Short mmCIF file of C-alpha atoms and ligand atoms in Angstrom, two decimals:
data_model
loop_
_atom_site.label_atom_id
_atom_site.label_comp_id
_atom_site.label_asym_id
_atom_site.label_seq_id
_atom_site.Cartn_x
_atom_site.Cartn_y
_atom_site.Cartn_z
CA MET A 1 35.25 -35.77 -12.41
CA LEU A 2 33.38 -37.82 -9.83
CA LEU A 3 33.99 -34.73 -7.24
CA SER A 4 32.54 -32.17 -9.57
CA VAL A 5 29.22 -34.40 -10.22
CA MET A 6 29.02 -34.79 -6.37
CA GLY A 7 29.64 -31.03 -6.24
CA PHE A 8 26.75 -30.29 -8.40
CA SER A 9 24.31 -32.77 -7.02
CA SER A 10 24.63 -31.56 -3.29
CA CYS A 11 24.18 -28.09 -4.85
CA SER A 12 21.44 -28.81 -6.70
CA ASN A 13 19.88 -30.69 -3.73
CA LYS A 14 20.28 -27.42 -1.86
CA ALA A 15 18.52 -25.68 -4.66
CA GLN A 16 15.79 -27.99 -4.89
CA GLN A 17 15.05 -27.92 -1.10
CA GLN A 18 14.92 -24.07 -1.35
CA ALA A 19 12.47 -24.52 -4.38
CA ASP A 20 10.28 -26.97 -2.54
CA ALA A 21 10.10 -24.99 0.60
CA ALA A 22 9.46 -21.67 -1.31
CA PHE A 23 6.32 -23.17 -2.91
CA PHE A 24 4.80 -23.62 0.68
CA ASN A 25 5.98 -20.20 2.00
CA LEU A 26 4.18 -17.79 -0.23
CA ILE A 27 2.67 -14.54 1.17
CA PRO A 28 -0.18 -13.79 0.45
CA LYS A 29 -1.25 -17.74 0.57
CA PRO A 30 -2.46 -18.59 -2.75
CA VAL A 31 -6.06 -19.64 -3.10
CA GLN A 32 -5.01 -22.95 -4.60
CA ALA A 33 -1.59 -24.53 -4.69
CA VAL A 34 -0.72 -28.00 -5.77
CA LYS A 35 2.68 -29.18 -5.98
CA ASN A 36 3.95 -31.59 -8.46
CA ASN A 37 7.31 -33.66 -8.85
CA GLY A 38 10.14 -32.05 -11.00
CA TYR A 39 11.46 -28.52 -11.39
CA PHE A 40 11.89 -26.03 -13.94
CA VAL A 41 15.58 -25.18 -13.99
CA ILE A 42 16.71 -21.72 -14.99
CA ASP A 43 19.25 -22.49 -17.68
CA GLU A 44 21.85 -20.05 -19.03
CA LYS A 45 19.29 -18.83 -21.36
CA ILE A 46 15.67 -18.52 -21.25
CA THR A 47 12.97 -17.19 -23.63
CA VAL A 48 10.15 -15.47 -22.20
CA THR A 49 7.33 -15.04 -24.54
CA THR A 50 3.83 -13.19 -24.57
CA ASN A 51 0.85 -13.59 -26.52
CA SER A 52 0.10 -9.96 -26.29
CA THR A 53 2.06 -6.81 -28.09
CA ASP A 54 0.25 -4.62 -25.32
CA ALA A 55 2.72 -2.26 -23.90
CA THR A 56 2.03 -3.38 -20.13
CA MET A 57 2.68 -7.02 -21.32
CA LEU A 58 5.93 -6.12 -22.82
CA ARG A 59 6.72 -4.38 -19.59
CA ASN A 60 5.76 -7.59 -17.62
CA ALA A 61 8.12 -9.46 -19.84
CA ASP A 62 10.74 -6.95 -18.91
CA VAL A 63 9.98 -7.17 -15.30
CA LEU A 64 10.45 -11.10 -15.49
CA ALA A 65 13.86 -10.35 -17.41
CA GLN A 66 15.10 -8.27 -14.49
CA MET A 67 14.20 -10.61 -12.07
CA LEU A 68 15.96 -13.44 -13.61
CA LYS A 69 18.93 -11.49 -14.76
CA PRO A 70 21.26 -12.65 -12.00
CA ALA A 71 20.96 -16.32 -13.16
CA THR A 72 20.38 -16.24 -16.82
CA VAL A 73 20.08 -14.41 -20.01
CA VAL A 74 16.71 -13.43 -21.06
CA SER A 75 15.32 -13.09 -24.64
CA ILE A 76 11.69 -11.73 -24.96
CA SER A 77 9.64 -12.79 -27.88
CA THR A 78 5.97 -12.36 -28.82
CA THR A 79 5.92 -15.46 -31.25
CA ALA A 80 5.85 -18.90 -29.74
CA ALA A 81 9.38 -20.20 -28.87
CA THR A 82 10.17 -23.96 -29.33
CA GLY A 83 12.06 -25.42 -26.45
CA LYS A 84 12.21 -24.26 -22.86
CA SER A 85 10.36 -21.08 -21.98
CA ILE A 86 8.22 -18.96 -19.66
CA LYS A 87 4.85 -17.91 -21.48
CA LEU A 88 2.90 -15.01 -20.46
CA ASN A 89 -0.50 -15.30 -21.77
CA LEU A 90 -3.46 -13.03 -21.62
CA VAL A 91 -6.45 -15.39 -21.93
CA LYS A 92 -10.24 -15.58 -21.09
CA ASP A 93 -10.86 -17.23 -17.40
CA SER A 94 -13.45 -15.21 -15.70
CA LEU A 95 -13.00 -16.88 -12.30
CA LEU A 96 -9.50 -14.94 -12.31
CA GLY A 97 -11.16 -11.58 -12.36
CA ASN A 98 -9.12 -8.34 -13.01
CA GLU A 99 -6.10 -9.28 -10.81
CA GLY A 100 -6.04 -13.19 -10.42
CA TYR A 101 -3.43 -15.58 -12.47
CA GLU A 102 -2.90 -19.16 -12.99
CA LEU A 103 0.65 -20.28 -12.96
CA ILE A 104 1.72 -23.75 -14.19
CA ILE A 105 5.36 -24.73 -13.72
CA ALA A 106 6.60 -27.97 -15.36
CA ASP A 107 10.10 -29.21 -16.26
CA SER A 108 10.11 -27.64 -19.63
CA SER A 109 7.80 -24.69 -19.35
CA VAL A 110 6.43 -22.22 -16.92
CA ILE A 111 2.84 -20.85 -18.22
CA VAL A 112 1.44 -17.64 -16.84
CA ASN A 113 -2.43 -16.92 -17.77
CA ALA A 114 -4.22 -14.06 -16.56
CA GLN A 115 -7.19 -12.12 -17.93
CA LYS A 116 -5.36 -8.75 -17.38
CA PRO A 117 -1.74 -7.57 -17.44
CA ALA A 118 -2.31 -6.90 -13.33
CA GLY A 119 -2.64 -10.75 -13.14
CA VAL A 120 0.15 -11.35 -14.86
CA PHE A 121 2.37 -8.93 -12.98
CA TYR A 122 1.27 -10.68 -9.66
CA ALA A 123 2.00 -14.13 -11.01
CA LEU A 124 5.62 -12.73 -11.48
CA GLN A 125 5.62 -11.44 -7.72
CA THR A 126 4.79 -15.15 -7.08
CA ILE A 127 7.73 -16.34 -8.94
CA ARG A 128 9.89 -13.86 -7.32
CA GLN A 129 8.98 -15.56 -4.08
CA LEU A 130 9.60 -18.81 -5.54
CA LEU A 131 13.04 -17.96 -6.35
CA PRO A 132 15.97 -17.44 -3.85
CA ALA A 133 15.81 -14.22 -1.99
CA ASP A 134 19.46 -13.49 -2.38
CA ALA A 135 19.94 -12.61 -5.99
CA THR A 136 23.83 -12.91 -5.82
CA GLU A 137 23.82 -16.63 -4.47
CA LYS A 138 25.72 -18.95 -6.78
CA GLN A 139 23.24 -21.72 -6.54
CA GLN A 140 21.34 -22.91 -9.37
CA TRP A 141 17.79 -21.21 -9.73
CA MET A 142 14.87 -23.53 -10.05
CA LEU A 143 10.99 -23.55 -9.56
CA ALA A 144 9.25 -26.56 -8.02
CA ALA A 145 6.83 -27.86 -10.45
CA GLY A 146 3.14 -27.27 -9.57
CA THR A 147 -0.21 -25.40 -10.34
CA ILE A 148 -1.15 -22.13 -8.59
CA ARG A 149 -4.58 -20.46 -9.23
CA ASP A 150 -5.08 -17.27 -7.34
CA TYR A 151 -7.04 -14.11 -6.95
CA PRO A 152 -7.56 -11.54 -4.31
CA LEU A 153 -10.33 -11.30 -1.88
CA TYR A 154 -10.63 -7.63 -1.57
CA ALA A 155 -10.25 -5.03 -4.60
CA MET A 156 -8.36 -2.52 -2.66
CA ARG A 157 -5.40 -3.62 -0.65
CA GLY A 158 -2.91 -1.19 0.48
CA SER A 159 -1.12 1.20 2.63
CA MET A 160 -1.43 4.93 3.85
CA LEU A 161 2.00 6.97 4.17
CA ASP A 162 1.78 10.26 6.09
CA VAL A 163 4.29 12.37 4.13
CA ALA A 164 2.69 15.35 6.10
CA ARG A 165 3.87 15.30 9.82
CA HIS A 166 7.46 14.14 8.46
CA PHE A 167 8.38 14.43 4.79
CA PHE A 168 9.76 11.58 2.63
CA SER A 169 11.42 11.93 -0.62
CA VAL A 170 10.25 10.81 -3.98
CA GLU A 171 13.20 8.13 -3.60
CA ASP A 172 11.80 7.08 -0.31
CA VAL A 173 8.03 6.58 -1.78
CA LYS A 174 9.53 4.74 -4.86
CA LYS A 175 11.10 2.26 -2.49
CA TYR A 176 7.87 1.95 -0.28
CA ILE A 177 5.88 1.39 -3.75
CA ASP A 178 8.48 -1.59 -4.34
CA TYR A 179 7.78 -2.96 -1.04
CA LEU A 180 4.02 -2.92 -1.59
CA SER A 181 4.40 -4.48 -5.01
CA PHE A 182 6.14 -7.52 -3.78
CA TYR A 183 3.14 -8.45 -1.57
CA LYS A 184 0.66 -7.94 -4.42
CA LEU A 185 -0.81 -4.50 -2.72
CA ASN A 186 -2.56 -2.23 -5.37
CA THR A 187 -3.00 1.06 -3.67
CA LEU A 188 -0.99 3.79 -2.05
CA HIS A 189 -2.89 6.39 -0.12
CA LEU A 190 -0.80 9.37 0.30
CA HIS A 191 -1.77 11.83 3.35
CA LEU A 192 -0.55 15.04 1.49
CA SER A 193 -1.52 17.71 4.18
CA ASP A 194 -1.74 18.21 7.82
CA ASP A 195 -1.18 20.82 10.59
CA GLN A 196 2.48 20.26 10.46
CA GLY A 197 2.78 20.59 6.68
CA TRP A 198 1.44 20.92 3.01
CA ARG A 199 3.38 18.39 0.71
CA ILE A 200 1.87 19.12 -2.82
CA GLU A 201 2.48 21.95 -5.32
CA ILE A 202 -0.84 24.08 -6.00
CA LYS A 203 0.25 26.60 -8.56
CA LYS A 204 -2.71 28.92 -7.78
CA TRP A 205 -1.72 29.03 -3.96
CA PRO A 206 1.89 28.82 -4.18
CA ARG A 207 2.22 29.65 -0.57
CA LEU A 208 0.93 26.48 0.56
CA THR A 209 4.36 24.88 -0.24
CA GLU A 210 6.55 27.80 0.20
CA VAL A 211 5.18 28.40 3.67
CA GLY A 212 3.20 25.44 4.56
CA GLY A 213 5.59 22.88 3.36
CA SER A 214 8.68 24.44 4.79
CA THR A 215 8.74 22.50 8.12
CA GLN A 216 7.57 19.29 9.86
CA VAL A 217 7.14 17.74 13.28
CA GLY A 218 10.33 18.66 15.18
CA GLY A 219 10.97 21.71 13.03
CA GLY A 220 13.26 20.08 10.35
CA LYS A 221 13.06 21.65 7.01
CA GLY A 222 10.11 19.68 5.53
CA GLY A 223 9.52 19.52 1.94
CA PHE A 224 6.84 19.07 -0.76
CA TYR A 225 6.17 17.24 -4.38
CA THR A 226 6.26 19.59 -7.38
CA GLN A 227 3.41 18.31 -9.66
CA GLU A 228 5.88 16.90 -11.89
CA GLN A 229 7.36 14.86 -8.87
CA TYR A 230 3.92 13.76 -8.11
CA LYS A 231 3.18 12.34 -11.74
CA GLU A 232 6.50 10.57 -11.43
CA ILE A 233 5.37 8.84 -8.17
CA VAL A 234 2.08 8.03 -9.82
CA GLU A 235 3.60 6.73 -12.98
CA TYR A 236 6.19 4.49 -10.91
CA ALA A 237 3.20 3.10 -8.94
CA ALA A 238 1.06 2.40 -12.09
CA ASP A 239 4.03 0.45 -13.75
CA ARG A 240 3.58 -1.74 -10.54
CA PHE A 241 -0.19 -1.74 -10.90
CA ILE A 242 -0.37 0.49 -7.79
CA MET A 243 -3.03 3.34 -7.60
CA VAL A 244 -2.08 6.46 -5.49
CA ILE A 245 -5.04 8.01 -3.93
CA PRO A 246 -4.34 11.49 -3.07
CA GLU A 247 -5.74 12.89 0.42
CA ILE A 248 -6.12 16.65 1.29
CA ASP A 249 -7.30 16.50 4.88
CA MET A 250 -10.33 19.10 5.71
CA PRO A 251 -11.65 20.95 7.43
CA GLY A 252 -9.54 20.05 10.39
CA HIS A 253 -5.98 19.11 10.24
CA THR A 254 -5.22 22.49 8.12
CA ASN A 255 -2.92 24.52 10.33
CA ALA A 256 -0.34 24.47 7.47
CA ALA A 257 -2.65 25.92 5.00
CA LEU A 258 -4.18 28.31 7.38
CA ALA A 259 -0.69 29.51 8.18
CA SER A 260 0.00 30.07 4.67
CA TYR A 261 -3.18 32.10 3.82
CA PRO A 262 -4.97 34.23 6.25
CA GLU A 263 -8.01 34.43 4.21
CA LEU A 264 -8.72 30.75 4.95
CA ASN A 265 -9.15 31.78 8.79
CA CYS A 266 -12.61 33.26 10.22
CA ASN A 267 -10.63 36.11 11.74
CA PRO A 268 -7.54 36.55 9.57
CA LYS A 269 -6.21 39.81 11.51
CA ASP A 270 -6.11 38.33 15.06
CA SER A 271 -6.01 34.80 14.29
CA MET A 272 -3.62 33.85 11.79
CA PRO A 273 -1.75 30.76 13.25
CA LYS A 274 1.97 30.04 12.97
CA LEU A 275 3.48 26.97 11.44
CA TYR A 276 3.22 24.04 13.77
CA THR A 277 5.87 21.39 14.71
CA GLY A 278 4.29 19.64 17.33
CA THR A 279 1.97 16.34 17.35
CA GLU A 280 -1.33 17.48 18.76
CA VAL A 281 -4.44 16.82 16.82
CA GLY A 282 -7.79 18.54 16.51
CA PHE A 283 -7.19 22.12 16.89
CA SER A 284 -7.38 23.90 13.69
CA THR A 285 -10.21 24.20 11.12
CA LEU A 286 -10.91 26.18 7.89
CA CYS A 287 -13.50 28.95 7.98
CA ILE A 288 -16.65 27.11 7.04
CA THR A 289 -18.68 30.26 6.41
CA ASN A 290 -16.17 31.93 4.37
CA GLU A 291 -16.87 31.51 0.39
CA LYS A 292 -13.05 32.11 -0.37
CA VAL A 293 -12.44 28.49 1.28
CA TYR A 294 -14.54 26.76 -1.43
CA THR A 295 -12.89 28.66 -4.10
CA PHE A 296 -9.68 27.30 -2.24
CA VAL A 297 -10.93 23.66 -2.19
CA ASP A 298 -12.06 23.95 -5.98
CA ASP A 299 -8.85 25.17 -7.18
CA VAL A 300 -6.83 22.37 -4.92
CA VAL A 301 -8.99 19.53 -6.09
CA LYS A 302 -8.70 20.67 -9.89
CA GLU A 303 -5.20 20.89 -9.96
CA ILE A 304 -4.49 17.53 -7.82
CA VAL A 305 -7.24 15.86 -10.18
CA ALA A 306 -5.35 17.14 -13.17
CA ILE A 307 -2.49 15.08 -12.42
CA SER A 308 -4.18 11.95 -10.47
CA PRO A 309 -5.61 8.99 -12.64
CA SER A 310 -7.23 7.23 -9.67
CA PRO A 311 -10.89 7.62 -9.49
CA TYR A 312 -10.64 8.84 -5.95
CA PHE A 313 -10.04 11.99 -3.87
CA HIS A 314 -9.53 11.52 -0.38
CA ILE A 315 -11.08 14.70 1.77
CA GLY A 316 -9.96 13.49 5.18
CA GLY A 317 -12.59 14.67 7.35
CA ASP A 318 -11.35 13.19 10.61
CA GLU A 319 -10.92 14.77 13.99
CA SER A 320 -12.43 18.26 13.22
CA LEU A 321 -12.76 18.95 16.94
CA VAL A 322 -13.07 22.82 16.90
CA THR A 323 -15.39 22.79 13.67
CA PRO A 324 -19.08 23.40 14.92
CA LYS A 325 -20.81 20.20 14.14
CA GLU A 326 -23.66 21.69 11.88
CA GLU A 327 -20.78 23.63 10.05
CA TYR A 328 -18.78 20.44 9.58
CA ILE A 329 -21.69 18.69 8.06
CA ARG A 330 -22.32 21.84 5.49
CA PHE A 331 -18.61 21.68 4.48
CA ILE A 332 -18.47 18.11 3.86
CA ASN A 333 -21.76 18.01 2.00
CA ARG A 334 -20.33 20.88 0.07
CA VAL A 335 -16.79 19.51 -0.64
CA GLN A 336 -18.35 16.07 -1.89
CA THR A 337 -20.11 17.99 -4.42
CA ILE A 338 -17.00 19.74 -5.48
CA VAL A 339 -14.99 16.51 -5.56
CA LYS A 340 -17.90 14.83 -7.70
CA ALA A 341 -17.86 17.97 -9.96
CA ASN A 342 -14.41 17.44 -10.69
CA GLY A 343 -15.11 13.94 -11.91
CA LYS A 344 -14.02 11.70 -8.88
CA GLU A 345 -15.47 9.67 -5.99
CA VAL A 346 -15.12 10.74 -2.40
CA ILE A 347 -13.31 9.09 0.19
CA GLY A 348 -13.17 10.31 3.83
CA TRP A 349 -12.36 9.20 7.38
CA ASP A 350 -15.43 7.49 8.84
CA GLU A 351 -16.71 10.80 10.83
CA ILE A 352 -18.10 11.86 7.23
CA ALA A 353 -20.75 9.21 8.00
CA ASN A 354 -22.61 11.94 9.85
CA THR A 355 -23.10 13.98 6.84
CA THR A 356 -25.09 13.18 3.75
CA LEU A 357 -23.09 11.00 1.82
CA GLN A 358 -23.19 11.05 -2.24
CA PRO A 359 -23.66 7.94 -3.89
CA GLY A 360 -20.28 6.40 -4.60
CA THR A 361 -18.54 7.83 -1.60
CA ILE A 362 -16.48 5.50 0.56
CA ALA A 363 -15.95 5.94 4.51
CA GLN A 364 -12.63 4.75 5.85
CA HIS A 365 -13.36 3.05 9.07
CA TRP A 366 -10.33 4.09 11.67
CA SER A 367 -12.14 4.79 15.08
CA ASP A 368 -15.69 4.96 16.05
CA SER A 369 -17.61 1.69 15.00
CA ALA A 370 -20.75 3.38 14.84
CA ASN A 371 -19.63 5.41 11.95
CA PRO A 372 -18.96 2.65 9.28
CA VAL A 373 -22.65 1.36 10.02
CA LYS A 374 -24.11 4.74 9.54
CA ALA A 375 -22.22 5.02 6.24
CA ILE A 376 -23.49 1.60 5.28
CA ALA A 377 -27.02 2.69 6.06
CA GLN A 378 -26.59 5.40 3.53
CA GLY A 379 -25.48 3.07 0.70
CA ALA A 380 -21.62 3.62 1.25
CA LYS A 381 -18.86 1.03 1.08
CA ILE A 382 -16.29 0.87 3.52
CA ILE A 383 -12.28 0.83 3.73
CA MET A 384 -11.00 -1.00 6.81
CA SER A 385 -8.41 0.82 8.70
CA PRO A 386 -9.39 0.13 12.30
CA ALA A 387 -6.34 1.75 14.37
CA LYS A 388 -6.47 -1.09 17.09
CA LYS A 389 -5.57 -3.57 14.38
CA ILE A 390 -3.95 -1.98 11.33
CA TYR A 391 -2.34 1.29 12.59
CA MET A 392 1.25 0.74 11.70
CA ASP A 393 2.37 3.80 13.86
CA MET A 394 1.23 1.82 16.89
CA GLN A 395 3.83 0.32 18.95
CA TYR A 396 4.65 -3.50 18.97
CA ASP A 397 4.96 -3.63 22.59
CA SER A 398 5.97 -1.38 25.52
CA THR A 399 9.61 -1.58 24.64
CA THR A 400 8.94 -0.22 21.18
CA LYS A 401 11.07 3.06 21.00
CA LEU A 402 9.28 4.48 17.93
CA GLY A 403 5.50 5.13 17.50
CA LEU A 404 2.67 5.50 19.60
CA ASN A 405 0.13 3.51 21.54
CA TRP A 406 -2.86 5.38 22.04
CA ALA A 407 -5.09 2.68 20.15
CA ALA A 408 -3.38 -0.53 21.13
CA TYR A 409 0.19 -2.27 21.32
CA ILE A 410 -0.02 -4.14 17.92
CA GLU A 411 2.32 -7.23 18.18
CA VAL A 412 2.67 -9.24 14.86
CA ASP A 413 0.27 -11.83 15.76
CA ALA A 414 -2.48 -9.22 16.71
CA ALA A 415 -1.87 -7.58 13.24
CA TYR A 416 -2.45 -10.85 11.67
CA ASN A 417 -5.16 -12.35 13.72
CA TRP A 418 -8.27 -10.48 12.77
CA ASN A 419 -11.09 -10.52 9.83
CA PRO A 420 -12.08 -7.21 8.43
CA ALA A 421 -15.31 -8.78 7.70
CA GLN A 422 -16.01 -9.92 11.35
CA PHE A 423 -14.53 -6.89 13.06
CA VAL A 424 -17.39 -4.52 13.32
CA LYS A 425 -20.93 -5.56 14.13
CA GLY A 426 -22.92 -4.55 10.83
CA VAL A 427 -20.14 -4.43 8.63
CA THR A 428 -19.98 -7.52 6.33
CA GLN A 429 -17.55 -8.44 3.33
CA ASN A 430 -20.00 -7.16 0.85
CA ASP A 431 -19.80 -3.71 2.62
CA ILE A 432 -16.01 -3.65 2.21
CA VAL A 433 -14.17 -2.35 -0.56
CA GLY A 434 -10.55 -3.19 0.94
CA ILE A 435 -8.01 -2.63 3.71
CA ILE A 436 -5.54 0.07 3.96
CA ALA A 437 -2.78 0.00 6.59
CA PRO A 438 -1.70 3.47 7.63
CA LEU A 439 1.58 4.79 8.63
CA TRP A 440 1.26 7.98 10.64
CA THR A 441 4.50 9.50 10.91
CA GLU A 442 4.61 11.92 13.97
CA THR A 443 7.63 9.71 15.33
CA ILE A 444 8.91 8.24 12.08
CA VAL A 445 11.65 10.31 10.45
CA ALA A 446 13.57 8.22 8.32
CA MET A 447 13.15 5.27 5.81
CA LYS A 448 14.90 2.97 8.45
CA ASP A 449 11.87 3.78 10.72
CA ILE A 450 9.34 3.34 8.06
CA GLU A 451 10.68 -0.19 7.66
CA TYR A 452 10.95 -0.91 11.44
CA MET A 453 7.06 -0.31 11.80
CA VAL A 454 5.85 -1.73 8.55
CA PHE A 455 7.88 -4.89 8.73
CA PRO A 456 6.80 -7.60 9.11
CA ARG A 457 3.23 -6.36 9.88
CA LEU A 458 2.48 -5.06 6.24
CA THR A 459 3.18 -8.66 5.04
CA GLY A 460 0.37 -10.00 7.11
CA TYR A 461 -2.06 -7.11 6.04
CA ALA A 462 -1.30 -8.34 2.62
CA GLU A 463 -2.42 -11.54 3.07
CA ILE A 464 -5.59 -10.64 5.06
CA GLY A 465 -6.25 -8.42 2.03
CA TRP A 466 -5.66 -11.14 -0.64
CA SER A 467 -6.09 -14.57 0.87
CA PRO A 468 -9.35 -16.41 1.70
CA ALA A 469 -10.15 -15.89 5.61
CA GLU A 470 -11.32 -19.27 6.13
CA GLY A 471 -8.38 -21.49 7.44
CA ARG A 472 -6.09 -18.55 8.01
CA SER A 473 -4.03 -19.44 11.11
CA TRP A 474 -1.23 -17.41 13.11
CA GLU A 475 0.39 -20.78 13.81
CA GLU A 476 0.68 -21.81 10.25
CA TYR A 477 1.44 -18.10 8.93
CA LYS A 478 4.08 -17.50 11.48
CA GLN A 479 6.06 -20.31 9.94
CA ARG A 480 5.61 -19.05 6.30
CA LEU A 481 6.73 -15.51 7.54
CA THR A 482 10.02 -16.78 8.84
CA GLN A 483 11.20 -17.56 5.41
CA HIS A 484 10.41 -13.90 4.48
CA ALA A 485 13.41 -12.66 6.70
CA ALA A 486 15.63 -13.77 3.69
CA PHE A 487 13.93 -11.00 1.50
CA TYR A 488 13.90 -8.48 4.17
CA LYS A 489 17.69 -9.10 4.66
CA ALA A 490 18.43 -9.10 0.81
CA TRP A 491 16.73 -5.91 0.63
CA ASN A 492 18.48 -4.53 3.63
CA ILE A 493 15.07 -3.72 5.47
CA ASN A 494 15.35 -2.81 9.00
CA TYR A 495 12.50 -5.03 10.13
CA TYR A 496 11.20 -5.76 13.60
CA PRO A 497 12.63 -9.40 14.68
CA SER A 498 9.40 -10.19 16.69
CA PRO A 499 9.95 -12.69 19.46
CA LEU A 500 6.55 -14.18 18.55
CA VAL A 501 7.81 -15.55 15.09
CA PRO A 502 10.45 -18.51 15.19
CA TRP A 503 12.73 -16.94 12.68
CA LYS A 504 15.47 -19.28 11.57
C1 TNX B 1 -5.42 9.82 14.49
S1 TNX B 1 -6.55 8.40 12.18
C2 TNX B 1 -5.18 10.49 13.39
C3 TNX B 1 -4.05 11.17 12.63
C4 TNX B 1 -3.01 10.78 13.93
C5 TNX B 1 -3.01 9.24 14.34
C6 TNX B 1 -1.71 8.83 14.98
C7 TNX B 1 -6.94 9.76 11.87
C8 TNX B 1 -8.00 9.69 10.83
N1 TNX B 1 -6.48 10.70 12.53
O1 TNX B 1 -4.16 12.48 12.63
O2 TNX B 1 -1.79 10.75 13.00
O3 TNX B 1 -4.12 9.28 14.93
O4 TNX B 1 -2.17 7.66 15.38
#
């Protein structure tokens, strides 16, 4: 008897220590978090209630049930529960905005308040981080008592995945989406076409995928998403409050399309290119003076828009080094009109600032700092993706085997230690819609490679996008980051164990 009591108390001490530590190791760091004494212990049975019968709220309740499954049996109810319960409430609390939440943990109840289901979902991600990383752990699960009020700094927070240089399966993309959602990211930008491959089925132009999708960097077999598969990705992401932004890169980065259809080239007979499996950039262009090209663009935009609920369509527009400048301007101006006519707002890489931007167009800053300033002068908003800080294909240091280093080496501290609102002179917080961390895949072949380049840098980008900039410090952050290795390990993520982080 005595032994078992002692056994339980030391075990519960360990659980309490875990719960206490977790409260202070959240990433992204909450706007406000006040810890109290006490614990909400996850008993053998837990009731989850929601004050809304909204399908997304019921799904949220189910997300929580799945999360708690290793430790308890959950029953979900839409009527108030007597006794111990976790309550998911939609409430009016305008400071929380569309994505914010309040989480109140006490001995006998956990209350989640949010204005929108997205906020509830992010509160659940916080709860996930407060629980032990290892779901199979036999220790008792508990949450430290306290109150958290939390909401994001930027509306758009996410990552770009290049599925053109190397193709990644629907399963891989879903896994990537899971990673994003754990860190409260809400945007997946898919780079769907480039010189080396065309990755989305277009029914009117079938050779794009039959020919253009048939290879990749290094000459592997490539691949593409059918429209049904694309919808599956979009739905999987939407269930996790993630928007998928499709990018078709134009007028450069189009070799795969040009090799598929001779009529997109200016001199179809003598200049029809072959498929390309190298890693050069800037050598291809659609024929700007050919009317057929605009029919092509309109068809592509129409078919993608029909399966893409995101309000944005990304037209690329970067590194069109062989397109004459005047033609580039004419092309981007006209393509903006096509996208608008199809009901979407335009996003383009920052070079599009040199054209006439339509109202609502967003420039994604990656390289030349004059461009975002020009875009803002035209009334545009900015997505911050500066290569020197946030390109996850950049190597950590000179010993990194994967990746490139043309922009910089980006160690984990450098990835964290910058402020998007102070990075380019003339670009302030009000101009910025959000931050997107791109992973270009010239050297990235498998999910294990993705994981190595992404973790732990993405964890820091998630904090930059969500948490207040004031008071952020690498010294403090790196301590919290050490605790996240437990999650990486639990999910079998091949992360980079940076020597700058004092991993435990
Ligand atoms: C530049 S970023 C590119 C990509 C490459 C990347 C490699 C941008 C808009 N263009 O085409 O994949 O560098 O780091």
